Each structure stands twice: as structure tokens, then as C-alpha cells.
PDB file of C-alpha atoms and ligand atoms in Angstrom:
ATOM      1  CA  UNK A 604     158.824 262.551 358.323  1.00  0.00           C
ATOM      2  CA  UNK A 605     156.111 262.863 360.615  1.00  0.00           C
ATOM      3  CA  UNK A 606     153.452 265.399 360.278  1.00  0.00           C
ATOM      4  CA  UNK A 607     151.697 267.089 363.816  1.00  0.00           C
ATOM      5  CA  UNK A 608     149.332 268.774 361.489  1.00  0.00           C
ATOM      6  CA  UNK A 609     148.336 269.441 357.972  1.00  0.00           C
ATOM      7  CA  UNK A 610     145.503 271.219 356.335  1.00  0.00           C
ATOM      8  CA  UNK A 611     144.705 272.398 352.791  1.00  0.00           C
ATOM      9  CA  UNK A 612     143.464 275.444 351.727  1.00  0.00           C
ATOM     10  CA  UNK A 613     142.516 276.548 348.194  1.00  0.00           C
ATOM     11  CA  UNK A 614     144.102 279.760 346.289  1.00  0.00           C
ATOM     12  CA  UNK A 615     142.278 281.321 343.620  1.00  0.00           C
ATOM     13  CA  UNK A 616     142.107 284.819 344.237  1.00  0.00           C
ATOM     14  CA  UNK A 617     144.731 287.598 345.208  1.00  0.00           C
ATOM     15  CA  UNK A 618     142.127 288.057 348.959  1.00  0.00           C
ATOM     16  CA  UNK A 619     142.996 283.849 348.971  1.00  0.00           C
ATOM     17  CA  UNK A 620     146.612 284.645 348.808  1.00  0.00           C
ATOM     18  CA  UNK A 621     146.408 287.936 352.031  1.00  0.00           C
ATOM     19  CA  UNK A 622     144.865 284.956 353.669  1.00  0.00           C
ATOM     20  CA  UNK A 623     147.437 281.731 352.786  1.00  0.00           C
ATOM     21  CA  UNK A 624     149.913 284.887 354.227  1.00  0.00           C
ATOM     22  CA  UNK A 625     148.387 284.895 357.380  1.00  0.00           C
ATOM     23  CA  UNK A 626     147.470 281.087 357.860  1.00  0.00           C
ATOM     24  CA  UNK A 627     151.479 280.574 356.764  1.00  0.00           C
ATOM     25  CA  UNK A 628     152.562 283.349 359.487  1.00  0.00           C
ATOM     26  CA  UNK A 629     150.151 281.325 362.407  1.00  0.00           C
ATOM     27  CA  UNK A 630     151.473 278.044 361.764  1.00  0.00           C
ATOM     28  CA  UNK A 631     155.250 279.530 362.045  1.00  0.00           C
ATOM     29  CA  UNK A 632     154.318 281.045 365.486  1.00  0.00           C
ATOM     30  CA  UNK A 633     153.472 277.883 366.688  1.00  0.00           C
ATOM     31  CA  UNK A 634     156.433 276.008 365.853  1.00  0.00           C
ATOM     32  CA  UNK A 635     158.334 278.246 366.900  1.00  0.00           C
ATOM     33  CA  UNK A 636     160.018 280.097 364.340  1.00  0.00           C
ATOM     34  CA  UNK A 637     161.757 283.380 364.929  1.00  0.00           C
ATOM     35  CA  UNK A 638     160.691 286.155 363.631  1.00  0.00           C
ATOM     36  CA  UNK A 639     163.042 286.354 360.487  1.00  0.00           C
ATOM     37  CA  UNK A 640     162.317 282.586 359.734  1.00  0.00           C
ATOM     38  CA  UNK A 641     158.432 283.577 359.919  1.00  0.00           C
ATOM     39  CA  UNK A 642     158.789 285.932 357.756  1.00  0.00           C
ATOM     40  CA  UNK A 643     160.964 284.737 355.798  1.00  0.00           C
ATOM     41  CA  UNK A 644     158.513 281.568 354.781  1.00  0.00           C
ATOM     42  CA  UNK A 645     155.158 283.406 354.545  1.00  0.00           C
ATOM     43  CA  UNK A 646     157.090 285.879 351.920  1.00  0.00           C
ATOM     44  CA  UNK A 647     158.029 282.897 349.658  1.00  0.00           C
ATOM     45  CA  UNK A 648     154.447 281.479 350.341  1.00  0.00           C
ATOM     46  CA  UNK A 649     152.902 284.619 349.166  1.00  0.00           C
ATOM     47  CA  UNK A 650     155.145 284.223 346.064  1.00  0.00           C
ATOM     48  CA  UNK A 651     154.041 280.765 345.411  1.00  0.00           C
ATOM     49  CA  UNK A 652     150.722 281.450 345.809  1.00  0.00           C
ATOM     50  CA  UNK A 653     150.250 284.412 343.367  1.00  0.00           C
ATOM     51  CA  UNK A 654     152.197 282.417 340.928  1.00  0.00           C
ATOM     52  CA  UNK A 655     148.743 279.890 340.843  1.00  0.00           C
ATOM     53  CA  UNK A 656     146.974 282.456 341.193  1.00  0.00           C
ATOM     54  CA  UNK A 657     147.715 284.704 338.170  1.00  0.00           C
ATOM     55  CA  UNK A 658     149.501 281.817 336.023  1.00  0.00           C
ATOM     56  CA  UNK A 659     147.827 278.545 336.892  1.00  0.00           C
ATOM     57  CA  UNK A 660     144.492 279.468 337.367  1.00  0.00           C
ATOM     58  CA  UNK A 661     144.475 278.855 340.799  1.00  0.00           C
ATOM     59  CA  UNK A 662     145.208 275.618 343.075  1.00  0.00           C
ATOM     60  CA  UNK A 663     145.545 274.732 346.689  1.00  0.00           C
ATOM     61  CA  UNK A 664     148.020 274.717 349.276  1.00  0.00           C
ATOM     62  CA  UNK A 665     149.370 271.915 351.603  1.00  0.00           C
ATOM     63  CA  UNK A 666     150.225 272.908 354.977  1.00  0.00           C
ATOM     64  CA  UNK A 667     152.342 270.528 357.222  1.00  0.00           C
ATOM     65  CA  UNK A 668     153.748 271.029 360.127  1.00  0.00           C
ATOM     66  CA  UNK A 669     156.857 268.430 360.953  1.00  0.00           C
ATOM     67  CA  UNK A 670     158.303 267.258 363.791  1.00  0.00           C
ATOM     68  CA  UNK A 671     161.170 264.280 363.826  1.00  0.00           C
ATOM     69  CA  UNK A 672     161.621 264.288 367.192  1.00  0.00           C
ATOM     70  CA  UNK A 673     164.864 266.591 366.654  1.00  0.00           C
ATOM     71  CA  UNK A 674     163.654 269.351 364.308  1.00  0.00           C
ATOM     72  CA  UNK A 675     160.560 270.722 363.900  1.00  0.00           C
ATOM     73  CA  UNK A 676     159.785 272.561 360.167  1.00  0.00           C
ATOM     74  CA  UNK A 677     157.013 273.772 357.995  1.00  0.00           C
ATOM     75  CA  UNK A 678     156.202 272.496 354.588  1.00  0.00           C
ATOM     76  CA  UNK A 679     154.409 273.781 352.112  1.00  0.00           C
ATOM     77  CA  UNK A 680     153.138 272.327 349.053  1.00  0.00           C
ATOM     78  CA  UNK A 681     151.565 274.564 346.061  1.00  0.00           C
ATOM     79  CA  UNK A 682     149.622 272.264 343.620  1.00  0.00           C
ATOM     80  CA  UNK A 683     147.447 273.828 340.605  1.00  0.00           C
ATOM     81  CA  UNK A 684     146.441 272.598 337.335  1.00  0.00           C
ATOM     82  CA  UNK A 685     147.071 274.876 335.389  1.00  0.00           C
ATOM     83  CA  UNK A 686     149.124 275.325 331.668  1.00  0.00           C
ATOM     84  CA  UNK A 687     152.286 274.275 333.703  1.00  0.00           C
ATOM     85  CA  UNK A 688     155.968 275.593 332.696  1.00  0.00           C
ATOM     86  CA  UNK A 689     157.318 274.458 329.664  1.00  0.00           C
ATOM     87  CA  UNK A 690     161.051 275.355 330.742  1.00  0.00           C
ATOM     88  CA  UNK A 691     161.422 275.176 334.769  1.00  0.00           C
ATOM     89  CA  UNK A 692     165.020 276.204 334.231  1.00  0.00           C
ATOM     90  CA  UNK A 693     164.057 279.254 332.627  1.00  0.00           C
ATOM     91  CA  UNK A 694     161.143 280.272 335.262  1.00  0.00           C
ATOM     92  CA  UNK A 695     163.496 279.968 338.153  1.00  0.00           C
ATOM     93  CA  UNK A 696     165.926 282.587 336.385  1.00  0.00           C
ATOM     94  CA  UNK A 697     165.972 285.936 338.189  1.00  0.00           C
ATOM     95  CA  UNK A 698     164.446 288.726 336.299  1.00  0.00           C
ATOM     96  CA  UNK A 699     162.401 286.162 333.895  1.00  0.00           C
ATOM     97  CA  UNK A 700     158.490 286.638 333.903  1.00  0.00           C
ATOM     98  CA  UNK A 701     156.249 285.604 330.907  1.00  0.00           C
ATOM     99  CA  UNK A 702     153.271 288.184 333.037  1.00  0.00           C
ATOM    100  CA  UNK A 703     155.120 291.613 333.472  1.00  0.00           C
ATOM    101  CA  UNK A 704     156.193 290.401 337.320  1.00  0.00           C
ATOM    102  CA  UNK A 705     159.486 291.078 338.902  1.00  0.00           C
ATOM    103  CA  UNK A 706     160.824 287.636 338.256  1.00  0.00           C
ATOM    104  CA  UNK A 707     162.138 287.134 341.597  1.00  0.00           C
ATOM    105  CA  UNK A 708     158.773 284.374 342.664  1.00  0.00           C
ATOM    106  CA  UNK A 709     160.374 281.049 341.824  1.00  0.00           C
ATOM    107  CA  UNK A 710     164.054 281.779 342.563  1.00  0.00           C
ATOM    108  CA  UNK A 711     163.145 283.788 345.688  1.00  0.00           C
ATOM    109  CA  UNK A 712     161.124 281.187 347.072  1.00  0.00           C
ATOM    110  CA  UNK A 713     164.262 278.930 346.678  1.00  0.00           C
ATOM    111  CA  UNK A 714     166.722 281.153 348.460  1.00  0.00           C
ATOM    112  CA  UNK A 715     164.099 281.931 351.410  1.00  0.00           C
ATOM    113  CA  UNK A 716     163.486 277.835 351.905  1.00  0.00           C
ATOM    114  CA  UNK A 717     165.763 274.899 353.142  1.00  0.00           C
ATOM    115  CA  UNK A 718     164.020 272.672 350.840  1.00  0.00           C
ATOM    116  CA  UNK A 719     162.497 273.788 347.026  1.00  0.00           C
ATOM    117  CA  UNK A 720     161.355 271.088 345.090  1.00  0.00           C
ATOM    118  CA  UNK A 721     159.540 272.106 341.779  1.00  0.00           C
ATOM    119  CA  UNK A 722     157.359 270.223 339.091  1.00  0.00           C
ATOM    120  CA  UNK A 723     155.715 270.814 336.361  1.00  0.00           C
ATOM    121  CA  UNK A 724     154.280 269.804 333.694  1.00  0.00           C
ATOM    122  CA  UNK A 725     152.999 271.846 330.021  1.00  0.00           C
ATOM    123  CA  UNK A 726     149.323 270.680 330.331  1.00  0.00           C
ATOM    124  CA  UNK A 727     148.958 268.994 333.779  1.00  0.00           C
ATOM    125  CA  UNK A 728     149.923 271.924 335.999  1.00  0.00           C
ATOM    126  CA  UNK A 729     152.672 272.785 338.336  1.00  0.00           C
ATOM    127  CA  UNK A 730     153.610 271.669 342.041  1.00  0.00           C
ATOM    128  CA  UNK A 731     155.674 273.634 344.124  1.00  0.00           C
ATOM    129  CA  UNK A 732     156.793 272.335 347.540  1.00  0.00           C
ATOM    130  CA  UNK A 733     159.050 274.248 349.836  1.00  0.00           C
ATOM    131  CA  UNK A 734     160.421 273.751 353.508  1.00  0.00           C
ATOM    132  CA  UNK A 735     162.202 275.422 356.344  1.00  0.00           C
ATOM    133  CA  UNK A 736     163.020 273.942 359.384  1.00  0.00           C
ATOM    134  CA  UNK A 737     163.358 276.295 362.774  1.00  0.00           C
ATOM    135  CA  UNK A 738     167.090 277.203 363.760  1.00  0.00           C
ATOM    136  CA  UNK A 739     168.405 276.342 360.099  1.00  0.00           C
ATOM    137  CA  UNK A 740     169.575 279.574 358.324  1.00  0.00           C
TER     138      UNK A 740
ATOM    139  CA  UNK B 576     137.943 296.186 348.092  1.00  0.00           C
ATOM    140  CA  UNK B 577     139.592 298.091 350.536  1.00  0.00           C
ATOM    141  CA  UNK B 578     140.963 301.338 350.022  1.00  0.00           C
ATOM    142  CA  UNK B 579     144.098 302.834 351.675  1.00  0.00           C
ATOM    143  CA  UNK B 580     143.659 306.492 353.520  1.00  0.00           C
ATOM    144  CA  UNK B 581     145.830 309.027 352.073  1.00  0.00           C
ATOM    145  CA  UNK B 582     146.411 312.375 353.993  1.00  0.00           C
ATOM    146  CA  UNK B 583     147.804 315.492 352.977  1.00  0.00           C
ATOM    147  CA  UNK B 584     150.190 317.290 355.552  1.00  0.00           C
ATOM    148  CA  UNK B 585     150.815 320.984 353.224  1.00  0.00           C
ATOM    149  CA  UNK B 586     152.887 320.050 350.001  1.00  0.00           C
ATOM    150  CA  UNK B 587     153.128 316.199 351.448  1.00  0.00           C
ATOM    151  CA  UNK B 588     151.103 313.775 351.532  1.00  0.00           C
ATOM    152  CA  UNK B 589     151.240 310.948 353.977  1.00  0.00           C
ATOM    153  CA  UNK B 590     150.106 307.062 353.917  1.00  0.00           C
ATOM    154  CA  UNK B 591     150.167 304.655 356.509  1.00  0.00           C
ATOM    155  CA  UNK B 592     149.427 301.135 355.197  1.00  0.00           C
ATOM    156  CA  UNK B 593     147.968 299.581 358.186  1.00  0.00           C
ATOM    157  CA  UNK B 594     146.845 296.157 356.716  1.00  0.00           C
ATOM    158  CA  UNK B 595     148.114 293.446 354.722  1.00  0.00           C
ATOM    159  CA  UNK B 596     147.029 294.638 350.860  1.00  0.00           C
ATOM    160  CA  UNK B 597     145.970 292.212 348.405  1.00  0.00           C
ATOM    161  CA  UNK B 598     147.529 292.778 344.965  1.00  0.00           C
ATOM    162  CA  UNK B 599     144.702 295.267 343.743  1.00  0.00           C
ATOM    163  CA  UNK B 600     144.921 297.082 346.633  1.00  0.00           C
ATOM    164  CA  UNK B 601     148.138 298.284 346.328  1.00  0.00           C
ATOM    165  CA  UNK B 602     147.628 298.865 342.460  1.00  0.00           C
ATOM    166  CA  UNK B 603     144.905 301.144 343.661  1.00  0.00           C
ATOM    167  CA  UNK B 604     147.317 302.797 346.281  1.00  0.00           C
ATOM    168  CA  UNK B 605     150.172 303.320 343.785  1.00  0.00           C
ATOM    169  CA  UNK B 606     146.834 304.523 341.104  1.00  0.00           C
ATOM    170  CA  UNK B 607     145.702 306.996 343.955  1.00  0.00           C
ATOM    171  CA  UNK B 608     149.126 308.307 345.303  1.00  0.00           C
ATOM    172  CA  UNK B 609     149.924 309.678 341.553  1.00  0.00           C
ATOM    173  CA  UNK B 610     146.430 310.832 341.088  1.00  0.00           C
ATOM    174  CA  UNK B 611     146.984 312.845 344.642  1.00  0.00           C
ATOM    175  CA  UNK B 612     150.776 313.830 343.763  1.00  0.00           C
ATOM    176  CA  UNK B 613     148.834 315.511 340.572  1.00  0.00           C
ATOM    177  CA  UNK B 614     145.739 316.889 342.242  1.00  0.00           C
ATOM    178  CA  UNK B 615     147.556 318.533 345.064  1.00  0.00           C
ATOM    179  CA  UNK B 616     151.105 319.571 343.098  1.00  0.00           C
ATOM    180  CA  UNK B 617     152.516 317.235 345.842  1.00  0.00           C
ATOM    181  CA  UNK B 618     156.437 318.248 346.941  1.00  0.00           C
ATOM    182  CA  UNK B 619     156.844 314.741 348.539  1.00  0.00           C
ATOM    183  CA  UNK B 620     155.077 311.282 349.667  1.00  0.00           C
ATOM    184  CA  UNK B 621     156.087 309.605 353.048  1.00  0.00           C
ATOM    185  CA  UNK B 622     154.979 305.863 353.102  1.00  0.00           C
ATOM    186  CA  UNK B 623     154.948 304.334 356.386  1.00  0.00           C
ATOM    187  CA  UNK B 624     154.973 300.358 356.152  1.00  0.00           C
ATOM    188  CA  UNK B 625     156.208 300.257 359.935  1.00  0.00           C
ATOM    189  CA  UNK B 626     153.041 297.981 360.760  1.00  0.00           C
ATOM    190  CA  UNK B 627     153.777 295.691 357.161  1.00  0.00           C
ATOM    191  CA  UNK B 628     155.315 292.096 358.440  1.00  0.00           C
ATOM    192  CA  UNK B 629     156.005 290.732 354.969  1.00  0.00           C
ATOM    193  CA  UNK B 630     156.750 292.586 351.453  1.00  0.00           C
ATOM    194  CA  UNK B 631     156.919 290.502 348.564  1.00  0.00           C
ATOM    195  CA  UNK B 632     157.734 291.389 345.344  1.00  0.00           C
ATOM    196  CA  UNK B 633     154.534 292.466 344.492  1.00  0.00           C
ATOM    197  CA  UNK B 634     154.339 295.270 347.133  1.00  0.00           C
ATOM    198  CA  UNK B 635     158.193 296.115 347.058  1.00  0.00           C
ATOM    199  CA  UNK B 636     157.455 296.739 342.534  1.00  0.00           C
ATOM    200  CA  UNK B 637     154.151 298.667 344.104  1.00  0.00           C
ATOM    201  CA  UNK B 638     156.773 300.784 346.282  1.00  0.00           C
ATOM    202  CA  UNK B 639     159.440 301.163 343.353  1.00  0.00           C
ATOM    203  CA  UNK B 640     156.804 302.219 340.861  1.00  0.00           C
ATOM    204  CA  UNK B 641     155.417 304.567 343.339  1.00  0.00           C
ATOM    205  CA  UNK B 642     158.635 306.330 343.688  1.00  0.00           C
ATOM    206  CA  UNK B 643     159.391 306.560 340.285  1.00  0.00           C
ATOM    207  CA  UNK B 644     155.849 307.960 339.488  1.00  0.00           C
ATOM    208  CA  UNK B 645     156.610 310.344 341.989  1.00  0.00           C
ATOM    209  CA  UNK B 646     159.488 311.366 340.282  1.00  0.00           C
ATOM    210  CA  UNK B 647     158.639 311.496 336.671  1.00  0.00           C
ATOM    211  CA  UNK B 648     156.060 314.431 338.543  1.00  0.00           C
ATOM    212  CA  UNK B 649     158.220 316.045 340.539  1.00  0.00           C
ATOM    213  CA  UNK B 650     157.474 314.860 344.129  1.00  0.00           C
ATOM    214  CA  UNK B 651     160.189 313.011 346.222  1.00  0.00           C
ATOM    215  CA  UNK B 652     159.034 309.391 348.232  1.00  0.00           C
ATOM    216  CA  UNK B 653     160.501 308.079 351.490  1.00  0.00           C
ATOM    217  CA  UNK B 654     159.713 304.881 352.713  1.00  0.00           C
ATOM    218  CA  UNK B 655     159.546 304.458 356.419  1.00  0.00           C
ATOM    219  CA  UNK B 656     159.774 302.006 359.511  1.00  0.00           C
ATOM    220  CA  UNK B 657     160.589 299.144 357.374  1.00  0.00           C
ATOM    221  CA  UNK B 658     161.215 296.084 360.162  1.00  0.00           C
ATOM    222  CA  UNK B 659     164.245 294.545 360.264  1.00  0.00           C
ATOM    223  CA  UNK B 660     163.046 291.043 359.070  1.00  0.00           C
ATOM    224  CA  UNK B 661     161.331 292.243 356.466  1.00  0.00           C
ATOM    225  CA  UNK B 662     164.583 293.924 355.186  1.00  0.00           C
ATOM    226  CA  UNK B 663     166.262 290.909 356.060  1.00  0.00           C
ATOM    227  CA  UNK B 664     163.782 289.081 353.563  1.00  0.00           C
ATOM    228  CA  UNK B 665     164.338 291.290 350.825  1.00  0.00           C
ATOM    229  CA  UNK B 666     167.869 290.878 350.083  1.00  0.00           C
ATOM    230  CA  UNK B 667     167.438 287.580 349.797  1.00  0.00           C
ATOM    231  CA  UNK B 668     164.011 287.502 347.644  1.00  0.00           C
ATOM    232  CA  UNK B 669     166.731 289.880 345.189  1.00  0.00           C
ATOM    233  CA  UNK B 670     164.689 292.660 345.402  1.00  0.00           C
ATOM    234  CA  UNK B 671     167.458 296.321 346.241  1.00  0.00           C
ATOM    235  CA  UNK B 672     164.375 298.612 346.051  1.00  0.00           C
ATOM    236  CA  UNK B 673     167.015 301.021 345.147  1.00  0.00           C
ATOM    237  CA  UNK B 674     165.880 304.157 344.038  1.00  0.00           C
ATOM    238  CA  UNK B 675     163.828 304.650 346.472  1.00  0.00           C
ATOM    239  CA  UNK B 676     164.654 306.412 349.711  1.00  0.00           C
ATOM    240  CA  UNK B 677     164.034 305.309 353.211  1.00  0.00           C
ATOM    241  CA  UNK B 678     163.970 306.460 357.125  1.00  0.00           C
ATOM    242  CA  UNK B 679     163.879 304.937 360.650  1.00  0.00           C
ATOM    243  CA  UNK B 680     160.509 306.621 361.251  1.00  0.00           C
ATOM    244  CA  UNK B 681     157.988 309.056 360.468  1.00  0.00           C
ATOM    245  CA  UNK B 682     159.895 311.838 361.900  1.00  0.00           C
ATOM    246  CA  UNK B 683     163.605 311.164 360.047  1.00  0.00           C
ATOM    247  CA  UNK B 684     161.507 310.902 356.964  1.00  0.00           C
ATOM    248  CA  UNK B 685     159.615 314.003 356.869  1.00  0.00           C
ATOM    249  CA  UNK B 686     162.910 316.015 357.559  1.00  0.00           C
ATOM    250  CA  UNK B 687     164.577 313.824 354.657  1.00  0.00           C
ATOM    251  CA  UNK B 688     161.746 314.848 352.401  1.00  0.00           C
ATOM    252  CA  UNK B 689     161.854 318.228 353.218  1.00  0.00           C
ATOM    253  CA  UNK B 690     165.564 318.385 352.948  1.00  0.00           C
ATOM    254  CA  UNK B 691     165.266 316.514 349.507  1.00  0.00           C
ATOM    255  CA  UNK B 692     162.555 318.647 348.554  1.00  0.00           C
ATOM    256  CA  UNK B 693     164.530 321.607 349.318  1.00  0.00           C
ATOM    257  CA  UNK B 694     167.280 320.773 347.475  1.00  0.00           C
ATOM    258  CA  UNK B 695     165.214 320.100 344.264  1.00  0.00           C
ATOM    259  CA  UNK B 696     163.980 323.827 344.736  1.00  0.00           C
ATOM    260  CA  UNK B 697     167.338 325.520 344.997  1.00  0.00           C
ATOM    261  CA  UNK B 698     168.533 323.524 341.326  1.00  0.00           C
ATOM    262  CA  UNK B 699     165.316 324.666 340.239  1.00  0.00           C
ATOM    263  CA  UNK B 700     166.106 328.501 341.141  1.00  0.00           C
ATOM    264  CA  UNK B 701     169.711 327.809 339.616  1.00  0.00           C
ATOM    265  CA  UNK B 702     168.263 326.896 336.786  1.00  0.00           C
ATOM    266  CA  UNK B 703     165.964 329.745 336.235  1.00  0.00           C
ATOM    267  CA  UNK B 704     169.088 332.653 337.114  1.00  0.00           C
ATOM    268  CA  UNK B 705     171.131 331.119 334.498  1.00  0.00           C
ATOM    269  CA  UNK B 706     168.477 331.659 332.266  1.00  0.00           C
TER     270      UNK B 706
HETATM  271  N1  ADP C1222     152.022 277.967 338.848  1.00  0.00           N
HETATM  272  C1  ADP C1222     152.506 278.342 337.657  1.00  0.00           C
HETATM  273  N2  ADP C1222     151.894 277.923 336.492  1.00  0.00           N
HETATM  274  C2  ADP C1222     152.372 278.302 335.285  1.00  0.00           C
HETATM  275  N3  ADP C1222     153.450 279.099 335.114  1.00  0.00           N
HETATM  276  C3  ADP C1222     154.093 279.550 336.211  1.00  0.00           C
HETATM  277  C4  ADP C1222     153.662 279.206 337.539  1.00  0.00           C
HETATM  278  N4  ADP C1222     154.489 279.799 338.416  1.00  0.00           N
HETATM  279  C5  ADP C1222     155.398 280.475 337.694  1.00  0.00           C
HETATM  280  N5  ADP C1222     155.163 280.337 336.373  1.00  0.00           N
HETATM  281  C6  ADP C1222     155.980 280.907 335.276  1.00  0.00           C
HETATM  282  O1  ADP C1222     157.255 281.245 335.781  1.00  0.00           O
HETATM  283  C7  ADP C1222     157.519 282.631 335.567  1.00  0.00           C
HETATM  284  C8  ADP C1222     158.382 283.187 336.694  1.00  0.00           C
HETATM  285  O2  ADP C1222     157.638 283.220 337.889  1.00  0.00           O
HETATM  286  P1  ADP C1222     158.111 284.179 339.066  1.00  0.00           P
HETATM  287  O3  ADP C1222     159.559 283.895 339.344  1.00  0.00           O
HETATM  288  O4  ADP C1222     157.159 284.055 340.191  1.00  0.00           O
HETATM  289  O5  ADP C1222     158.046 285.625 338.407  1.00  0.00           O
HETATM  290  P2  ADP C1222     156.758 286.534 338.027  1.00  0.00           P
HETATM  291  O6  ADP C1222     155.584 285.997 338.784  1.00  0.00           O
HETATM  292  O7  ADP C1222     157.140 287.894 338.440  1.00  0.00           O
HETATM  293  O8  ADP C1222     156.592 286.394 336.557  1.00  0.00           O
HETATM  294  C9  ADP C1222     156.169 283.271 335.425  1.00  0.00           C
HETATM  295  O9  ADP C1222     156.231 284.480 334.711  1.00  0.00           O
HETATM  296  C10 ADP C1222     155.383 282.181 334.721  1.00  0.00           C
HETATM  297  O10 ADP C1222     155.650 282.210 333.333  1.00  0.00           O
HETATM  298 MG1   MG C1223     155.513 285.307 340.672  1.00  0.00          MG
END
């Protein structure tokens, strides 16, 4: 898939994550995303991002914008290395949060992107990458 | 770290967040709201988030805790101006913020409120006469 643009950014603090929010939201503008779809990936950013923040002891983000010639998306890749997730299944589950949360990061994330790939491993750390291409629903 | 401006309007108090809150932020919002709600014997709380372009589930729990602070003290919370996409978003992050009340705008909300808070005074006043 060919990238126009990437750039990483680290996450360590809950200021870090206001600002992966707004770096998300400018790179949506410019591909083009309607408003929904803009808001729609910064929200599951911001998710993604607190999640290294307050449970992996920070990490960095991976933004890339894509372009195929047909579509043109936004990726996002979450990478800390933290105390990773023992059980992934688990974490993804609605309403489950081992820090007094909502539950709704991880499986939220999922529903708001075209594409959720997670990883993660007890000891290494965790890598989260989501996607959303612009007219998809 | 920033601090959000709370005004009281009588037996209301009114917040407009304005900018996007970190996490302690809006811990210290929801902290100063029930302080305020205490301080001032506050009937109602009308939170405007009409200039908010995302909510995640951090700020939506912030919200719901908020209102059912408010509560647990007596004081009713709308929650107004919410944009479309960001209500859009919601469903489908799984969070129904129910329990808490809403309005179009400012305006609709303060009549809600006062309507709500009206209501609470006339079971209150039944109350007491069957006493
Ligand atoms: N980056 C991460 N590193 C370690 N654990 C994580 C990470 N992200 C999520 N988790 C685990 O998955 C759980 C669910 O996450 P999430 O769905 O975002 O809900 P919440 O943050 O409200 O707990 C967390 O409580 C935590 O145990
Ligand atoms: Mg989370």
C-alpha cells in the first residue's frame, strides 16, 4: 500500500494524547474525510492512545496516510512496551477493564475502524494498528 | 493544568467546555462541579459541549458521573449542543450515556432544567403535606 506520508509521534502523557487527537483530526482533513469519518477515527485514536498511556507505560504512534491510486485511508499504528495483555480476547470484551475504565477502548476502536489488527505480548508490549479508508462506512 | 470556568446563573450553574480536556482536566471539572453543586445548594447544572468535536469514553464516564453526582445531591444535569457526529460516534464506541439528559442548545436546556427542577420541588411539597 503506498504511503503519501507518515510520521511518529510519542504518547506518554494524557496532554500527549489532547495532542495525538488533534494531529489524528489534521491528517483526516486532508484526506478528505467527512466529518463523521474524522471523528469517528480521532475518537478510537484517543482510545488507543490512553490505553499506552495509563496501561503500557506509554509508546508512540504511527501515522500514515495511504493512497492506492483508488482509495485514500489513514492508518494508525499504537506500539508501546509495556506489560502487554495476557488475554487479547478478554480486553476486547465490552465492559472489561483491569483499571476502573469503561471498557469500551479496545472493542470501540474496532467498531469505529475498517481495519483493527491487535498484538500483544505479556512482557514485550502491545501493538495496536487500526485503519479507515474515506467513503467506507 | 487548565481549569474549566464554571458560572453560576441563580440556583444553576453553567459550564461551557470550550477546549479539548485532557483526562485530569475533566476529573477536575467533574471534582469542581460537585464541590459547586454543594457550595451553592445548586437546583441544576447545564453543560454545554456544543464546541467538543470528539467524546471518548473518558469524557462521556466524566459526563455520566457528573450527572449522577448531581443527583445523589439533589441538582438535575442537562447536557447540551452535542454535534451530530459526535453522537454518531458514540453509539458505536457503546457508550448510551443514558441517564443523563440532553438539549439542542443552551436555551431548550435551561427550560428543561427548570421544568425538571420544578417538578422535583412539587414531589418534594407532596411529600412534606402527607406528612
Ligand atoms: N496498551 C496496553 N497495554 C496493556 N494492557 C492494555 C493495553 N490496552 C488495553 N489494555 C488492557 O485491556 C483492558 C481493556 O482496555 P479498554 O477496552 O481500553 O478499556 P479500559 O481502558 O476502560 O480499561 C484494559 O483495562 C487493560 O487491562
Ligand atoms: Mg481504554
Amino acid at each position: 500500500m503506498p504511503q503519501t506520508k507518515s510520521e511518529t509521534v510519542p504518547v506518554r502523557s494524557t496532554s500527549e494524547v489532547v495532542m495525538v487527537r488533534h494531529m489524528v483530526r489534521r491528517w483526516a482533513v486532508e484526506i478528505g474525510f467527512s466529518i463523521v469519518e474524522q471523528t469517528k477515527i480521532v475518537t478510537a485514536a484517543s482510545e488507543l492512545a490512553r490505553n499506552m498511556v495509563d496501561y503500557g507505560g506509554g509508546g508512540v504512534v504511527v501515522l500514515e496516510a495511504l493512497d492506492d491510486g483508488i482509495r485514500r485511508g489513514l492508518r494508525l499504528t499504537f506500539e508501546d512496551k509495556g506489560p502487554g495483555i495476557a488475554d487479547v480476547e478478554q480486553a476486547l470484551r465490552d465492559g472489561y477493564t483491569s483499571g476502573g475504565g469503561m471498557g469500551l477502548g479496545l472493542g470501540g476502536a474496532r467498531r469505529l475502524s475498517n481495519e483493527f489488527e491487535i498484538r500483544s505480548k505479556p512482557g514485550e508490549g502491545t501493538r495496536v494498528m487500526i485503519a479507515r479508508w474515506k467513503g467506507a462506512s | 493544568m487548565e481549569r474549566i470556568p464554571i458560572l453560576k446563573m441563580g440556583r444553576y450553574l453553567l459550564v461551557s467546555i470550550q477546549v479539548d480536556m485532557d483526562d485530569r482536566t475533566a476529573l477536575a471539572l467533574q471534582d469542581d462541579l460537585t464541590a459547586q453543586i454543594v457550595k451553592h445548594r445548586a437546583k441544576g447544572v447545564l453543560v454545554d459541549i456544543s464546541s467538543l468535536d470528539v467524546v471518548d469514553s473518558f469524557i462521556g464516564r466524566m459526563l455520566a458521573n457528573t450527572a449522577a453526582m448531581a443527583r445523589v445531591l439533589d441538582a438535575e444535569t442537562v447536557v447540551v449542543g452535542m454535534q451530530p457526529s459526535v453522537a454518531i460516534t458514540l453509539v458505536e464506541l457503546g457508550l448510551s450515556l443514558k441517564g443523563v439528559r440532553s438539549a439542542l442548545n443552551i436555551e431548550r436546556g435551561m427550560e428543561l432544567l427548570q421544568s425538571v427542577a420544578r417538578d422535583t420541588e412539587a414531589e418534594t411539597a407532596d411529600a412534606a403535606d402527607e406528612e
